[in-house]
């Protein structure tokens, strides 16, 4: 069989293609971005004309994937964990409508917040929506699981949640491929009202959803990934979920015959699975990446005084990413430390790239806003958030995608003036446009600076839906042409840009300043490509 050396993200993408994927939908977000990038660069996907363009945000991606499923074909949507919050409306309701073609929703969690605002655990969403959830422990398992995820989705007519974490997404391993299967044919739902959630239909479908969720826990496609391996030691049994099982095996070895181990990689699972382990052992240690989802369930299921160790009692740290050393410490095993990190690669504070247009935007804004003092600038999520750090120290909020504009509205409502929002072009079309519409309708006294670098820079330079459209969008939303300005953030334009920002901050109404300059990274790459093709 053919083998490839793949990232976890790439293993998922390759599996989806081999499982007959017809449509891939996503918005860039670390650590999930490489799934779409792999499919976009796939020769096979190109030859088959698999749909694979970026979406405006995670909600539109989720709903487009549901539409592909409605038409009977297999679809996948991928996002980082906070993206699932954006897609939650469509995701939760897709469990109610059910699906037609198989639909897999990949959510990549980021424990330890390497590139995220929080540390949420997507398994909660799986339980909340009452859909099957797969959580692979390594790259090969991720590849195999995608096939079962599509089949489970089609068998139960439910979307399937596929939860991974950063370390699995971004580490490589050899993956053995299966024979590819063909794409599904176009076919509409048998029930013409399946996707119509009128209350009378939704009530009926909710009963069906509850029944399916109870049934799915006994399905062989899920249960084959959850297995119990007994051991001779009756003092401590271990439950290891997803990639935590990999970390455990690194410590105790595949051939361990002493410690009873229950591996859990799919949800929901039957109660008897837990009792196979707990009936044999005096204490149980739960190892899971993210929140204590299983540990909390375990306490509710047993309620018999059994000692349960894990994140809740402090045996495992309550927050942060797991690794083999943390697992070894929780088992009382010696912890091996590697070589000292060379000074050359030690952690350094992040900063703007040399030649980045965002830095010129903030240099002008800092000068313009100086008379008003601190506390007037609301930022969004992107490279420009680095302006929170010295030497800029220029922004006062960064909460979620699009929140810069709406928080500026609220602060203006409270009487703060000037109230300035700074948002990137991709984030503006992701979630900022609706906030600007609110501002126009309310005639809020805010100044919105769209720092336009014509790409989604923070995740590596993916396509921005805003490129070439920002001015038209803002005017279409209703921004007055008299308070709509285009500037170029270059050092030579510094004084001129300060004057534009000053003037618009003094205006009592909605003003928009679009500061356009191509991302230095994508510009460099583009010029290299142009030279190579010349």
Coordinates of C-alpha atoms in Angstrom, one line a residue, residues 329-506:
X329 CA 4.6 13.2 36.1
X330 CA 1.0 12.3 36.6
X331 CA 2.0 8.6 36.7
X332 CA 4.8 9.2 39.1
X333 CA 7.4 8.2 36.5
X334 CA 10.7 10.0 36.1
X335 CA 10.6 12.9 33.7
X336 CA 13.3 13.1 31.1
X337 CA 14.4 16.5 30.0
X338 CA 15.9 17.2 26.5
X339 CA 18.8 19.3 25.6
X340 CA 18.8 23.0 26.5
X341 CA 17.1 25.2 23.9
X342 CA 19.8 27.2 21.9
X343 CA 19.5 30.9 22.4
X344 CA 19.0 31.3 18.6
X345 CA 15.6 29.6 18.8
X346 CA 14.4 30.7 22.2
X347 CA 11.0 32.3 22.5
X348 CA 11.1 35.9 21.3
X349 CA 8.3 38.5 21.5
X350 CA 6.3 38.6 18.2
X351 CA 6.6 41.7 16.1
X352 CA 5.5 43.2 12.8
X353 CA 7.5 42.0 9.8
X354 CA 10.0 44.5 8.5
X355 CA 8.2 46.6 5.9
X356 CA 4.7 45.7 7.2
X357 CA 2.0 48.3 6.3
X358 CA 0.2 47.7 9.6
X359 CA 3.2 49.4 11.5
X360 CA 2.8 52.6 9.4
X361 CA -0.9 52.6 10.1
X362 CA -0.3 52.5 13.8
X363 CA 2.5 55.0 13.7
X364 CA 0.1 57.5 12.1
X365 CA -2.8 56.6 14.5
X366 CA -0.6 56.9 17.6
X367 CA 0.4 60.5 16.5
X368 CA -3.2 61.4 15.6
X369 CA -4.8 60.2 18.8
X370 CA -2.1 61.5 21.2
X371 CA -4.2 64.5 22.4
X372 CA -7.0 62.2 23.6
X373 CA -4.8 59.9 25.7
X374 CA -5.1 56.1 26.1
X375 CA -8.2 53.9 25.8
X376 CA -9.8 54.9 22.5
X377 CA -8.7 52.1 20.1
X378 CA -10.5 48.8 19.7
X379 CA -8.7 46.3 17.6
X380 CA -9.7 43.1 15.9
X381 CA -7.9 39.7 15.4
X382 CA -5.0 39.6 13.0
X383 CA -1.4 40.5 12.6
X384 CA -2.2 44.1 13.6
X385 CA -3.1 42.9 17.1
X386 CA 0.6 43.0 17.7
X387 CA 0.2 46.7 18.1
X388 CA -0.9 45.9 21.7
X389 CA 2.8 45.2 22.5
X390 CA 5.6 47.7 22.8
X391 CA 6.8 49.9 21.2
X392 CA 3.2 50.6 20.0
X393 CA 1.0 49.7 23.0
X394 CA -1.7 51.3 20.9
X395 CA -4.8 49.1 21.3
X396 CA -7.2 48.5 24.1
X397 CA -9.2 45.4 23.1
X398 CA -9.0 42.2 21.1
X399 CA -12.0 39.9 21.9
X400 CA -13.3 38.1 18.8
X401 CA -13.6 38.4 15.0
X402 CA -15.5 41.6 14.2
X403 CA -15.7 42.9 17.8
X404 CA -13.5 46.0 17.1
X405 CA -16.3 47.7 15.2
X406 CA -19.2 46.8 17.6
X407 CA -17.2 47.5 20.7
X408 CA -16.3 50.9 19.3
X409 CA -20.1 51.4 18.8
X410 CA -20.8 50.5 22.4
X411 CA -18.1 52.8 23.7
X412 CA -19.4 55.6 21.6
X413 CA -22.8 55.0 22.9
X414 CA -21.3 55.4 26.4
X415 CA -19.9 58.8 25.4
X416 CA -16.3 57.9 24.5
X417 CA -14.9 60.1 21.8
X418 CA -13.1 59.5 19.6
X419 CA -14.0 55.8 19.4
X420 CA -11.7 54.1 16.9
X421 CA -11.9 50.5 15.5
X422 CA -8.9 48.9 13.7
X423 CA -9.7 45.8 11.6
X424 CA -8.0 43.9 8.8
X425 CA -9.6 43.4 5.4
X426 CA -10.2 39.6 5.8
X427 CA -11.6 40.0 9.3
X428 CA -13.8 42.9 8.0
X429 CA -15.5 40.6 5.5
X430 CA -15.6 37.8 8.0
X431 CA -17.5 39.6 10.8
X432 CA -16.9 43.3 10.6
X433 CA -19.4 44.3 7.9
X434 CA -22.5 43.7 10.0
X435 CA -21.1 45.9 12.8
X436 CA -20.4 48.7 10.3
X437 CA -24.1 48.3 9.1
X438 CA -25.2 48.8 12.7
X439 CA -23.0 51.9 13.0
X440 CA -24.5 53.4 9.8
X441 CA -28.0 52.7 10.9
X442 CA -27.4 54.2 14.3
X443 CA -25.2 57.0 13.0
X444 CA -22.6 56.0 15.6
X445 CA -19.8 58.4 16.2
X446 CA -16.9 56.0 15.3
X447 CA -13.9 55.9 13.0
X448 CA -13.2 52.6 11.4
X449 CA -9.7 52.0 10.0
X450 CA -9.5 49.0 7.8
X451 CA -5.8 48.0 7.6
X452 CA -6.0 46.3 4.2
X453 CA -3.0 44.1 3.2
X454 CA -5.1 42.1 0.6
X455 CA -4.7 38.8 2.2
X456 CA -5.4 36.7 5.4
X457 CA -1.9 37.4 6.6
X458 CA -1.9 35.8 10.1
X459 CA -2.5 32.3 8.8
X460 CA 0.0 32.5 6.0
X461 CA -1.5 34.6 3.2
X462 CA -4.7 32.9 2.1
X463 CA -7.1 34.7 -0.2
X464 CA -9.1 37.6 1.4
X465 CA -12.7 37.9 0.2
X466 CA -12.3 41.7 0.6
X467 CA -9.5 42.2 -2.0
X468 CA -10.6 44.9 -4.4
X469 CA -14.0 45.3 -2.9
X470 CA -13.6 47.2 0.4
X471 CA -14.6 50.7 -0.9
X472 CA -17.6 49.4 -2.7
X473 CA -18.7 47.3 0.3
X474 CA -18.5 50.3 2.7
X475 CA -20.3 52.6 0.3
X476 CA -22.9 50.0 -0.3
X477 CA -23.5 49.6 3.4
X478 CA -24.2 53.3 3.6
X479 CA -21.0 55.0 4.6
X480 CA -21.0 58.6 3.4
X481 CA -18.6 59.2 0.5
X482 CA -17.5 62.4 2.3
X483 CA -16.2 60.4 5.2
X484 CA -14.7 57.5 3.2
X485 CA -10.9 57.8 2.6
X486 CA -8.3 55.7 1.0
X487 CA -4.7 56.1 2.2
X488 CA -1.4 54.4 1.6
X489 CA 0.5 53.5 4.8
X490 CA 4.0 54.4 3.8
X491 CA 6.6 56.4 5.7
X492 CA 6.6 59.2 3.1
X493 CA 2.8 59.6 3.6
X494 CA 3.0 59.8 7.4
X495 CA 2.1 63.4 7.9
X496 CA -0.7 63.3 5.4
X497 CA -2.2 60.1 6.9
X498 CA -2.1 61.7 10.4
X499 CA -4.1 64.6 9.1
X500 CA -6.8 62.3 7.6
X501 CA -7.1 60.3 10.8
X502 CA -7.3 63.5 12.9
X503 CA -10.0 65.0 10.7
X504 CA -12.2 61.9 10.8
X505 CA -11.8 61.4 14.5
X506 CA -13.2 64.8 15.0

